[in-house]
PDB file of C-alpha atoms and ligand atoms in Angstrom:
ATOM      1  CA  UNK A   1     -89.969 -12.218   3.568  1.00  0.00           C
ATOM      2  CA  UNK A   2     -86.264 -12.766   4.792  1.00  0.00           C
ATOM      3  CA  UNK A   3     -83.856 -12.190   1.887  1.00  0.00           C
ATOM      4  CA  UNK A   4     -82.013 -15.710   1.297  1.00  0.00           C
ATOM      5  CA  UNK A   5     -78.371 -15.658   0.830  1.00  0.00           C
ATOM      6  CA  UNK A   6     -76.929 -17.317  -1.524  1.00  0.00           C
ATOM      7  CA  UNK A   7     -73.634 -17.110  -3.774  1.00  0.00           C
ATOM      8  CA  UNK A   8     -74.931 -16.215  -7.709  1.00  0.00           C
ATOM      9  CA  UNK A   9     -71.852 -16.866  -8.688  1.00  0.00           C
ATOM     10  CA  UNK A  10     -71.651 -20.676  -7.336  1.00  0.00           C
ATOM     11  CA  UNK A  11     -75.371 -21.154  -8.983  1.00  0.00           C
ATOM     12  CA  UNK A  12     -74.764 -23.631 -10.702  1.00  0.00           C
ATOM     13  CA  UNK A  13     -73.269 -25.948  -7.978  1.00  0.00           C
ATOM     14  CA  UNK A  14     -75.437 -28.074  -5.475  1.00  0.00           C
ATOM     15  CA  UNK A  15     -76.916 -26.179  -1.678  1.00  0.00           C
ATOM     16  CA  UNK A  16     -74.619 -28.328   0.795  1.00  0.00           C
ATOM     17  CA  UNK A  17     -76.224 -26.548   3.382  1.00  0.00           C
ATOM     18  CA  UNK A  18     -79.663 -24.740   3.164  1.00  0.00           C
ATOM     19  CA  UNK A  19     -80.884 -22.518   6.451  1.00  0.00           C
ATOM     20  CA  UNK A  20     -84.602 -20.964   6.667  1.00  0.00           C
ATOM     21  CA  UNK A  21     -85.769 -18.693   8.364  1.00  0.00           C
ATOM     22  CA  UNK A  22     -83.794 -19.902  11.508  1.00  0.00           C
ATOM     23  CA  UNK A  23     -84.196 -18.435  15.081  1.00  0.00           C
ATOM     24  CA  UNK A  24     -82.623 -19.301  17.989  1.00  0.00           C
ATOM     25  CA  UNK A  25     -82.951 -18.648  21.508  1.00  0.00           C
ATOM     26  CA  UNK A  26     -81.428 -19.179  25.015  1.00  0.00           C
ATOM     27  CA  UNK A  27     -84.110 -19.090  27.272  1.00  0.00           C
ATOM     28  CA  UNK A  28     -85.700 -15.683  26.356  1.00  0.00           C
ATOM     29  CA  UNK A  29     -82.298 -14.484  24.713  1.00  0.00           C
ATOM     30  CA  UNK A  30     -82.898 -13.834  20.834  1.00  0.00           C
ATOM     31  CA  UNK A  31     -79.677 -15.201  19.758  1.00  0.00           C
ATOM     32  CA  UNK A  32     -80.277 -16.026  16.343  1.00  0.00           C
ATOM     33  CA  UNK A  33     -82.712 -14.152  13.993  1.00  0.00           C
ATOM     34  CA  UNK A  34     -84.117 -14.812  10.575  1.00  0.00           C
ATOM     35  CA  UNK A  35     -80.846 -16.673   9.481  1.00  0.00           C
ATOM     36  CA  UNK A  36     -81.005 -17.892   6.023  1.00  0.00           C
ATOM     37  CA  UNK A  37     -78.649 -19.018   4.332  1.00  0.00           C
ATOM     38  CA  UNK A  38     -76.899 -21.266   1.687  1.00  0.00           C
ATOM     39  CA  UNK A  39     -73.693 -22.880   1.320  1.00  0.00           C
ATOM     40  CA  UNK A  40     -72.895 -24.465  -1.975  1.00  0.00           C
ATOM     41  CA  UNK A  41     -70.401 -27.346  -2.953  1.00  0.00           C
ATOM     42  CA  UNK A  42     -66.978 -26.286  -2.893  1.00  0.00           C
ATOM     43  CA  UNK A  43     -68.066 -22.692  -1.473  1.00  0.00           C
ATOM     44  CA  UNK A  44     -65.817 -20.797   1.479  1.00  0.00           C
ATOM     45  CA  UNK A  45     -67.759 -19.191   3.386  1.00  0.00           C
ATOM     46  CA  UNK A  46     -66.201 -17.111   6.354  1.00  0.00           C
ATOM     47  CA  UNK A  47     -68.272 -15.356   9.134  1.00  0.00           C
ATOM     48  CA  UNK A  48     -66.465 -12.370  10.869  1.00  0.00           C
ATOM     49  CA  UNK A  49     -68.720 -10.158  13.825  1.00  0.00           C
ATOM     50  CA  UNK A  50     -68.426  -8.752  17.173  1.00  0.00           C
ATOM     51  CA  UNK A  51     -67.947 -11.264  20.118  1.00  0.00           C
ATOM     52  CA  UNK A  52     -71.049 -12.203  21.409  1.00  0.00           C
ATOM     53  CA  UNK A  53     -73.168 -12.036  17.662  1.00  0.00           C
ATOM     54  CA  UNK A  54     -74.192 -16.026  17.548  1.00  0.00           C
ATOM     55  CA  UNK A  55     -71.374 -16.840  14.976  1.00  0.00           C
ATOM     56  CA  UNK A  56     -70.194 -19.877  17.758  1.00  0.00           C
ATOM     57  CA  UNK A  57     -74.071 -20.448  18.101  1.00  0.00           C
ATOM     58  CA  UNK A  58     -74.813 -20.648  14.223  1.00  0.00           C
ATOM     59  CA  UNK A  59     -72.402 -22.946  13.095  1.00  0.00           C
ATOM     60  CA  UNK A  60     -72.592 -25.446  16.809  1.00  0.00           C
ATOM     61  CA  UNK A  61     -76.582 -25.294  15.479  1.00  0.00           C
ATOM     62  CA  UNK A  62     -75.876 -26.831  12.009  1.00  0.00           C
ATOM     63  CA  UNK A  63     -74.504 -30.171  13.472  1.00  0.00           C
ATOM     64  CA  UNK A  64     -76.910 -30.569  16.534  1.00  0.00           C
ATOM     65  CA  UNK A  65     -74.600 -29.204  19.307  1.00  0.00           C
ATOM     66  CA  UNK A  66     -77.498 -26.645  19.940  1.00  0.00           C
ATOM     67  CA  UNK A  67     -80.490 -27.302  19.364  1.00  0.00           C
ATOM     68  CA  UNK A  68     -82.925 -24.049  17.031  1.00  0.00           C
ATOM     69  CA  UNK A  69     -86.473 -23.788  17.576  1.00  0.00           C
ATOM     70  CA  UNK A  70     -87.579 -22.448  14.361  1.00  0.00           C
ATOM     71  CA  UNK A  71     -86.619 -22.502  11.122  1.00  0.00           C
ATOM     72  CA  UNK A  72     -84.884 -25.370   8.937  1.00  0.00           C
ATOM     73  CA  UNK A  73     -81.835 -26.569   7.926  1.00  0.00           C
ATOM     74  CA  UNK A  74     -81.007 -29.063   5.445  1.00  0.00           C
ATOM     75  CA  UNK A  75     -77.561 -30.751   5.237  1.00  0.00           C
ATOM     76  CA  UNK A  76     -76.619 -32.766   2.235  1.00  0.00           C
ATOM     77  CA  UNK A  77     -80.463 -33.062   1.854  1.00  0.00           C
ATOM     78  CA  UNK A  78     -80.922 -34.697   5.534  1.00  0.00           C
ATOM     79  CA  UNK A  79     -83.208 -32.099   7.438  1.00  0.00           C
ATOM     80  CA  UNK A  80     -82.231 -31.220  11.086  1.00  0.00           C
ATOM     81  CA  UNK A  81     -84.643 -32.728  13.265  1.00  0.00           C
ATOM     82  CA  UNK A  82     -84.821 -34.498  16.467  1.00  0.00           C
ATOM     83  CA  UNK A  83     -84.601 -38.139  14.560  1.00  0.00           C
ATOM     84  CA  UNK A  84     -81.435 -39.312  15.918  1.00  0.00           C
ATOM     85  CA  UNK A  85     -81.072 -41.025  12.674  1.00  0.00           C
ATOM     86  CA  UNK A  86     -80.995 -37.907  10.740  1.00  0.00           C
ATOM     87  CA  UNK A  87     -78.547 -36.086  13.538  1.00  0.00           C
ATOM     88  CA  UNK A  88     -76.186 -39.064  13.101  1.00  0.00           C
ATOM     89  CA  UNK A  89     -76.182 -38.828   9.039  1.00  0.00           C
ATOM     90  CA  UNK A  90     -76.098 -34.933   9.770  1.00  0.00           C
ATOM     91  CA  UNK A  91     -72.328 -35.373  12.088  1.00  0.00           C
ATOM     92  CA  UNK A  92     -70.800 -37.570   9.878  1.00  0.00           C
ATOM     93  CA  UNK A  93     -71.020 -35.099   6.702  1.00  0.00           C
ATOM     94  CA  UNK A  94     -70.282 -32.381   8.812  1.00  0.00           C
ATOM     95  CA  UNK A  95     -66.642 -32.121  10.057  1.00  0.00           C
ATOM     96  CA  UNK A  96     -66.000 -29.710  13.303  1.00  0.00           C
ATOM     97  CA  UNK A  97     -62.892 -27.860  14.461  1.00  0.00           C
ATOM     98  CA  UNK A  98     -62.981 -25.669  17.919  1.00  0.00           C
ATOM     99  CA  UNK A  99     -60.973 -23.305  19.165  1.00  0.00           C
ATOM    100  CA  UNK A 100     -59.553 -24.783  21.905  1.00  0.00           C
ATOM    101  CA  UNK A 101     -58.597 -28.705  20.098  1.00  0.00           C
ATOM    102  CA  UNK A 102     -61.042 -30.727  22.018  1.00  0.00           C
ATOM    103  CA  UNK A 103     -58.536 -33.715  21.518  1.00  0.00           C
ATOM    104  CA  UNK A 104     -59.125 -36.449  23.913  1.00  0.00           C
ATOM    105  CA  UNK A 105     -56.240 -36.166  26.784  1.00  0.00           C
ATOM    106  CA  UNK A 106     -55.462 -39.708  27.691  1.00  0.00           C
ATOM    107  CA  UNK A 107     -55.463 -40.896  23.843  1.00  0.00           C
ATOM    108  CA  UNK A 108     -52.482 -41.183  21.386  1.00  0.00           C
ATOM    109  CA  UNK A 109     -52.697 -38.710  18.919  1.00  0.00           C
ATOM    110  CA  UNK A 110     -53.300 -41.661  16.156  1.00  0.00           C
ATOM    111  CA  UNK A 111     -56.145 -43.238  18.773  1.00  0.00           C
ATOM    112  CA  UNK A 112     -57.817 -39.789  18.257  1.00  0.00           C
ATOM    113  CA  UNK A 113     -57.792 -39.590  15.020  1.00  0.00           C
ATOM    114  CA  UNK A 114     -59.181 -43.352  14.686  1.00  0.00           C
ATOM    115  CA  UNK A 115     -62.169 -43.254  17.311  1.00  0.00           C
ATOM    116  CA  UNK A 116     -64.619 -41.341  14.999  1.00  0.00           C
ATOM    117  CA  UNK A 117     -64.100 -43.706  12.124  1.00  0.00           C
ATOM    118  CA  UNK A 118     -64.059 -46.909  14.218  1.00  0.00           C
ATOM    119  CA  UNK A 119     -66.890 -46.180  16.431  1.00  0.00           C
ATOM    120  CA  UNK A 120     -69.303 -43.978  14.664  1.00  0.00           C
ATOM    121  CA  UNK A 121     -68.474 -45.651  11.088  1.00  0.00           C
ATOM    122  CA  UNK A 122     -67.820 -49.211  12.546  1.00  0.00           C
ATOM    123  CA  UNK A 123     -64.664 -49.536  10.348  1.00  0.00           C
ATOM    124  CA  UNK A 124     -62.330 -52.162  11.046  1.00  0.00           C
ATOM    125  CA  UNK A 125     -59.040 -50.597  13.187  1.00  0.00           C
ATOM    126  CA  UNK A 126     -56.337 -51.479  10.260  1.00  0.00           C
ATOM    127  CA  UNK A 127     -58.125 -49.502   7.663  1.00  0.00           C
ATOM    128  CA  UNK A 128     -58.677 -46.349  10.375  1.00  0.00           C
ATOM    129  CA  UNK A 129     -55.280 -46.325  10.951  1.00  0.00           C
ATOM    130  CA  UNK A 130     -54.183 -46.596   7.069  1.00  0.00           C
ATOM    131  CA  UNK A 131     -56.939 -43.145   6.948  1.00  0.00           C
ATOM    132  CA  UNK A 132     -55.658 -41.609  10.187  1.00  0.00           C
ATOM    133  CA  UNK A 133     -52.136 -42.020   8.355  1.00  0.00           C
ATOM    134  CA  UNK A 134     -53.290 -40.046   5.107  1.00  0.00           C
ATOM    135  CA  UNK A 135     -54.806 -37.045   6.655  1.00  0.00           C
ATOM    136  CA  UNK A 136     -51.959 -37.112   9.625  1.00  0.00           C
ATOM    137  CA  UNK A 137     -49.527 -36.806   6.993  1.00  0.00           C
ATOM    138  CA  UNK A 138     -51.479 -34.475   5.271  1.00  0.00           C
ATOM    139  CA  UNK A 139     -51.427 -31.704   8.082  1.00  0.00           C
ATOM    140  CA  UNK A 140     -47.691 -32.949   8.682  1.00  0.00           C
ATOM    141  CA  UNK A 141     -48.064 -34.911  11.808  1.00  0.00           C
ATOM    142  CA  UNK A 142     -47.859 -38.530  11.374  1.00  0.00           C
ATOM    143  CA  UNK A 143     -44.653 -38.690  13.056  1.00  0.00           C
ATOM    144  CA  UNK A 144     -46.238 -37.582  16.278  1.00  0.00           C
ATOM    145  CA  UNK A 145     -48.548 -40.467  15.805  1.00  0.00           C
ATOM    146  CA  UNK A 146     -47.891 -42.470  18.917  1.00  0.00           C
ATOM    147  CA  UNK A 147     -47.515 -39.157  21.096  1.00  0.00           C
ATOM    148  CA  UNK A 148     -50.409 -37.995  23.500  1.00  0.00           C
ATOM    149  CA  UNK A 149     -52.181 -34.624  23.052  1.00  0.00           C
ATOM    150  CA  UNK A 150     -50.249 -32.430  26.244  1.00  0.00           C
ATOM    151  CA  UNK A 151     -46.832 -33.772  24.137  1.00  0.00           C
ATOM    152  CA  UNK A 152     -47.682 -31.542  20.985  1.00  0.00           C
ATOM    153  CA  UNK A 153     -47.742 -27.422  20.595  1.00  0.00           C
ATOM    154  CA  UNK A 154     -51.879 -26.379  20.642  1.00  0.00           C
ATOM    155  CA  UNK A 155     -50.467 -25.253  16.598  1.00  0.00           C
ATOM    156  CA  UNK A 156     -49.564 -29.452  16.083  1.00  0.00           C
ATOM    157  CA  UNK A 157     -52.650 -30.226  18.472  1.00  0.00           C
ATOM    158  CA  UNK A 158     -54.997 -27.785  15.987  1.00  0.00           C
ATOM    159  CA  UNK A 159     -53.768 -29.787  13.265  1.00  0.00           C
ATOM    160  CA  UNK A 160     -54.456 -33.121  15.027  1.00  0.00           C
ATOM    161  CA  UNK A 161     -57.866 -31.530  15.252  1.00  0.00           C
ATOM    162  CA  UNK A 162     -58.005 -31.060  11.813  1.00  0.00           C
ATOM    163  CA  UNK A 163     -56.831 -34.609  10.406  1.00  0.00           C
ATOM    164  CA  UNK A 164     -59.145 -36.024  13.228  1.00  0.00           C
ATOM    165  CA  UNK A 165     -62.262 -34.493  11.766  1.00  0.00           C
ATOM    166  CA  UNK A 166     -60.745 -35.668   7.885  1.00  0.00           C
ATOM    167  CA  UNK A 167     -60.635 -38.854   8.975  1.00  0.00           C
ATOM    168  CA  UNK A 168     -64.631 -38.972   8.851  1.00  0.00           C
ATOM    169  CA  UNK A 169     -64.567 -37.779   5.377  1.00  0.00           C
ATOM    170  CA  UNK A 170     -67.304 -35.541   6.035  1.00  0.00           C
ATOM    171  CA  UNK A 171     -68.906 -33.240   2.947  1.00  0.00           C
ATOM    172  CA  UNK A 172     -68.374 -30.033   5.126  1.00  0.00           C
ATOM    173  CA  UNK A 173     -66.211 -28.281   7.759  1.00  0.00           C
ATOM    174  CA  UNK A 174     -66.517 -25.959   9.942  1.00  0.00           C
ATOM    175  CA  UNK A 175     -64.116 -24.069  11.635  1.00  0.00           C
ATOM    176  CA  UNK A 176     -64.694 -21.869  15.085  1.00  0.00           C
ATOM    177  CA  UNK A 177     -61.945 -19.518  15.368  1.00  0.00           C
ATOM    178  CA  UNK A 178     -59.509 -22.539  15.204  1.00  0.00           C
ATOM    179  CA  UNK A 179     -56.186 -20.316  15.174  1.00  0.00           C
ATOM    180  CA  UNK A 180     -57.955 -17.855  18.357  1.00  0.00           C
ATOM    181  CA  UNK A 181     -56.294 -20.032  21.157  1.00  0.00           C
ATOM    182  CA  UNK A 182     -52.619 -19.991  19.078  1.00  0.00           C
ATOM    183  CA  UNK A 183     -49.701 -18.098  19.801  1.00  0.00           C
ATOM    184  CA  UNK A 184     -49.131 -15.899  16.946  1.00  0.00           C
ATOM    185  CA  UNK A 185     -46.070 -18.369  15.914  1.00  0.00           C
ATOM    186  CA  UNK A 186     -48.608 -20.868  15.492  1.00  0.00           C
ATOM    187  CA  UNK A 187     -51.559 -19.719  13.574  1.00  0.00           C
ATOM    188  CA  UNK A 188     -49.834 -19.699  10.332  1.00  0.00           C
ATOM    189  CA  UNK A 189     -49.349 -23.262   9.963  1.00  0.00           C
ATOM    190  CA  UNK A 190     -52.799 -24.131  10.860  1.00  0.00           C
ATOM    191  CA  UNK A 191     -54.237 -21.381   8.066  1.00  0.00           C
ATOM    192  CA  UNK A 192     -51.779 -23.119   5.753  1.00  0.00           C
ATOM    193  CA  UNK A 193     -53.658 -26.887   6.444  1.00  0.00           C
ATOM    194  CA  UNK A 194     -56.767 -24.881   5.957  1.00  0.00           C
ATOM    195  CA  UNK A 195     -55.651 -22.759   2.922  1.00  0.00           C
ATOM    196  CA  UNK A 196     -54.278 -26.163   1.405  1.00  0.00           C
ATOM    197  CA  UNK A 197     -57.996 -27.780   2.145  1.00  0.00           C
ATOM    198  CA  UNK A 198     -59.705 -25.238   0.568  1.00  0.00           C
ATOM    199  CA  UNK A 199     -57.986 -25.518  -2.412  1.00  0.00           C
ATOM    200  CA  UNK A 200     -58.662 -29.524  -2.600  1.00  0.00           C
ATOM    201  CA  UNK A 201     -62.335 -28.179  -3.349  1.00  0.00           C
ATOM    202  CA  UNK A 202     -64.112 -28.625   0.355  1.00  0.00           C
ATOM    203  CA  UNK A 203     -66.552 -26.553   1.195  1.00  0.00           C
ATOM    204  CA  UNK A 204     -66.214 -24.735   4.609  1.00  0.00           C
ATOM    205  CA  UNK A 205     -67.173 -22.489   6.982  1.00  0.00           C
ATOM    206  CA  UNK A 206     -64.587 -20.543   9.306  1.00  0.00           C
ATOM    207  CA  UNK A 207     -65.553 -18.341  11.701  1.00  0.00           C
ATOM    208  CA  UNK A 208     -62.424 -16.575  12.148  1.00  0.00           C
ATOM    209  CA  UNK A 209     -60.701 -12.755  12.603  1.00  0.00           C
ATOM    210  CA  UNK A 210     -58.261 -13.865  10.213  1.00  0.00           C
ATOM    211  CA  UNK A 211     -58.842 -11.404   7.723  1.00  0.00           C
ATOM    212  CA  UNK A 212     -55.686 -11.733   5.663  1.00  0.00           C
ATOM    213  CA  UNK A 213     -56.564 -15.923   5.319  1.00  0.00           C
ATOM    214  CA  UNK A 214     -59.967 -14.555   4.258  1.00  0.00           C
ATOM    215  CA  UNK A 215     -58.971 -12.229   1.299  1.00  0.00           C
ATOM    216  CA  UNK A 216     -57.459 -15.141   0.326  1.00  0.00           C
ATOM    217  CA  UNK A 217     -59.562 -17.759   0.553  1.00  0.00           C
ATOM    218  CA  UNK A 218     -63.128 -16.949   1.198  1.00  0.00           C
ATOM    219  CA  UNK A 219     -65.746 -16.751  -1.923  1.00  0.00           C
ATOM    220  CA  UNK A 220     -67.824 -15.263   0.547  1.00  0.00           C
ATOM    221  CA  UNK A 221     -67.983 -12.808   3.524  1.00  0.00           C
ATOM    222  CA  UNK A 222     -70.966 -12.868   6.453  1.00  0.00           C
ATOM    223  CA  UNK A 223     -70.897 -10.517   8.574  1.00  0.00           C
ATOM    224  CA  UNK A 224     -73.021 -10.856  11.880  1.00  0.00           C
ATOM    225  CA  UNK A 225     -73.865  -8.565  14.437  1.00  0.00           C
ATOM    226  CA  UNK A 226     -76.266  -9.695  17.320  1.00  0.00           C
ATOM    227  CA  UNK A 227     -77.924 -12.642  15.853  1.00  0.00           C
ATOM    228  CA  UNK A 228     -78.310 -11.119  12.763  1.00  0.00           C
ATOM    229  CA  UNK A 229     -76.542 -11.215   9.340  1.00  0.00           C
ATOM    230  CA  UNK A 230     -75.496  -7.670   8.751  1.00  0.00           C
ATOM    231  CA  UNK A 231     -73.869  -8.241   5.436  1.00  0.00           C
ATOM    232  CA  UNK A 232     -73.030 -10.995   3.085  1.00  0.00           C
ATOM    233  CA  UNK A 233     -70.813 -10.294  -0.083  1.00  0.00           C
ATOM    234  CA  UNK A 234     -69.270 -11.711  -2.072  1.00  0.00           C
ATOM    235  CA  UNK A 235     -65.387 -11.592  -0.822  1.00  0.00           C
ATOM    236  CA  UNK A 236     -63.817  -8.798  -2.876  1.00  0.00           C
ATOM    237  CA  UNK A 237     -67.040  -6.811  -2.605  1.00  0.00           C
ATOM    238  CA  UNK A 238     -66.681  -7.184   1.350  1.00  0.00           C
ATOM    239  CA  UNK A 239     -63.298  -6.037   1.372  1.00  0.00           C
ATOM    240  CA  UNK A 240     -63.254  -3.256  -0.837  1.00  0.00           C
ATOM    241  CA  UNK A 241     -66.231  -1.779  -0.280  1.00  0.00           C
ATOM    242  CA  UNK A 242     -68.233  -3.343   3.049  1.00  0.00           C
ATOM    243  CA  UNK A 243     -72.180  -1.750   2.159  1.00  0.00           C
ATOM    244  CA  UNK A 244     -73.085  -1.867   5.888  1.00  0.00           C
ATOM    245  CA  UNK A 245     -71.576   0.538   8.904  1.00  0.00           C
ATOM    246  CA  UNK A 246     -71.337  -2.112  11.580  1.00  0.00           C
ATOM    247  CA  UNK A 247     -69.253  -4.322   9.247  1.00  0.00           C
ATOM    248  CA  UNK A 248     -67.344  -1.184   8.093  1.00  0.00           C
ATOM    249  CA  UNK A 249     -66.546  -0.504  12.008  1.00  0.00           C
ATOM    250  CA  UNK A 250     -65.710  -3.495  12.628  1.00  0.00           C
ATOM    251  CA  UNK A 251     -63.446  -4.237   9.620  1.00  0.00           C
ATOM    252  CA  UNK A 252     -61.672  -0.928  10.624  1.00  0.00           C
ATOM    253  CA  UNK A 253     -60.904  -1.726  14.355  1.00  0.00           C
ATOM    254  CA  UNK A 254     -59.389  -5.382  12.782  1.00  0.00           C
ATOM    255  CA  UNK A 255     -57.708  -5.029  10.094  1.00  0.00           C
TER     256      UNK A 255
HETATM  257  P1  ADP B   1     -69.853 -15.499  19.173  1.00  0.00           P
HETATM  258  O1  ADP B   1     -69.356 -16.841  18.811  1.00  0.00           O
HETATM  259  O2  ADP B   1     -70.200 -14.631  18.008  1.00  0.00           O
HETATM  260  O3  ADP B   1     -68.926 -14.781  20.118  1.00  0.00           O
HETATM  261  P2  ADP B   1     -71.884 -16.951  20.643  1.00  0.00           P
HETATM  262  O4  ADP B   1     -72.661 -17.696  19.644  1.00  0.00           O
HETATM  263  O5  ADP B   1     -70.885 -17.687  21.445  1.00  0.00           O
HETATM  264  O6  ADP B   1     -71.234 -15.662  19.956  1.00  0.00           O
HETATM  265  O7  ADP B   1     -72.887 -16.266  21.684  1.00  0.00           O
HETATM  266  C1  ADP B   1     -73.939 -15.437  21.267  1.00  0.00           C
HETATM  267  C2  ADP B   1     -74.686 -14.954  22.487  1.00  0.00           C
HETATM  268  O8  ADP B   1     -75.347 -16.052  23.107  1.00  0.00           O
HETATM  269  C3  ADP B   1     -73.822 -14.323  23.559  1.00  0.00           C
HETATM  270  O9  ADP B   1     -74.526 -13.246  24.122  1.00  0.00           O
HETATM  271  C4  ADP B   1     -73.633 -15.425  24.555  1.00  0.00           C
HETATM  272  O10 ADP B   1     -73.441 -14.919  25.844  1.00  0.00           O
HETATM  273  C5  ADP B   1     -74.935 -16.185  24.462  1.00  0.00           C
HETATM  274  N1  ADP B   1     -74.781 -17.616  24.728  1.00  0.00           N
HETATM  275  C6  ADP B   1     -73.903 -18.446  24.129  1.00  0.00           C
HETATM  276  N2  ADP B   1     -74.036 -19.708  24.563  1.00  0.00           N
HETATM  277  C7  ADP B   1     -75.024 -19.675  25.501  1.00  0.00           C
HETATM  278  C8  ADP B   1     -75.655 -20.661  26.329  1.00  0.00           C
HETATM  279  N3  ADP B   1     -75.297 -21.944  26.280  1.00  0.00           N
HETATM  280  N4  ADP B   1     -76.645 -20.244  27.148  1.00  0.00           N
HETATM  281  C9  ADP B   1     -77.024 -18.947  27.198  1.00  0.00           C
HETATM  282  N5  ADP B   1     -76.488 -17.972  26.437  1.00  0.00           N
HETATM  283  C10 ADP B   1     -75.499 -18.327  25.595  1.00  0.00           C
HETATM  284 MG1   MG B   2     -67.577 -17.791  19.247  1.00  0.00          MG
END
């Protein structure tokens, strides 16, 4: 039996997002192994590792980008399978934020922000735009609005990122290093949209080397090494005391 991780201390709140026994592999690369692991409503969960551990490849696997060969997961109580159906009601709960923007080039900023709502949620363009407004106000760009992507800092263009995935008022987010591809003068105010989120109650998942923002803000600490989860605690455990010697290496060489 693979231990299950889940946070006691969120018990009473709903599983947002339930992995079993997951394994993944790249051809015959092992990449993930035995994952399981729950994320509750509300929960922040942040996954620190060594480069090259399958944190990318977890969290791309939870919303379809890769594809796992065994194992489930469960999203909002829609299980991952190849029904396009479920895939689709699987996206549009789960919100996703890269490392390097992914904006759309040759779009306004507010066309960016807009597409997801009206062409995967068929809403009508004046009542995207009123939504794009909110959550481009909320990260503290709407005045950029009519501005393309290559116009903004990647800090602004990170937050575009951010109000883009908002605007599909998805359940979750997850975050893949989203301040890695910053200049330093840059990754505060993106922590501070994501710090801000957080405390508005959504649950998340950051992959990030942020370990200050994670003191902060995490409930919970994973820490992967090769495929595996190493260590999961809860976040002051992690920090003052990390159980495991990887995650005690690693923490050392970071922080
Ligand atoms: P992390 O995000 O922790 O740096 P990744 O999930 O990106 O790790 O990668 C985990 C491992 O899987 C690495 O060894 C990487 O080279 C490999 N990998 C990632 N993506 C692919 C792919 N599309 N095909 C083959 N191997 C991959
Ligand atoms: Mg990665």
């Amino acid at each position: 039996m693979t231990q299950i991780y889940t946070a006691a201390h969120l018990g009473d709140k709903p599983v947002i997002i339930d992995i079993n026994g997951l394994n993944k592999w790249y051809d015959q690369f092992h990449v993930l192994k035995d994952i399981s692991l729950q994320v509750r409503q509300g929960e922040r969960v942040v996954v620190c590792g060594p480069s090259g551990s399958g944190k990318s490849t977890l969290i791309r696997t939870i919303n379809r980008l890769e594809e796992h060969q065994e194992g489930t997961i469960e999203v909002n109580g829609t299980i991952l399978n190849n029904d396009v159906k479920h895939i689709e009601q699987i996206r549009r709960e789960v919100g996703m934020v890269f490392q390097q923007f992914n904006l759309f080039p040759h779009m306004t900023i507010l066309d960016n922000v807009i597409s997801g709502p009206v062409h995967v949620r068929n809403m009508a363009r004046k009542d995207a735009i009123d939504i794009a407004y909110t959550y481009l106000k909320r990260v503290g760009i709407a005045e950029q609005a009519n501005k393309f992507p290559g116009q903004l800092s990647g800090g602004q263009q990170q937050r575009v990122a951010i109000a883009r995935a908002l605007a599909m008022q998805p359940e979750v987010m997850l975050f893949d290093e989203p301040t890695s591809a910053l200049d330093p003068e840059m990754i505060k105010e993106v922590l501070d949209v994501m710090r801000e989120l957080a405390e508005q109650g959504m649950t998340m998942i950051c992959v990030t080397h942020e370990m200050g923002f994670a003191r902060e803000v995490a409930d919970t600490m994973v820490f992967m090494d090769r495929g595996q989860i190493v260590e999961y605690a809860p976040v002051k455990e992690f920090f003052a005391a990390p159980k495991e010697e990887r995650s005690r290496m690693f923490l050392e060489q970071i922080l």
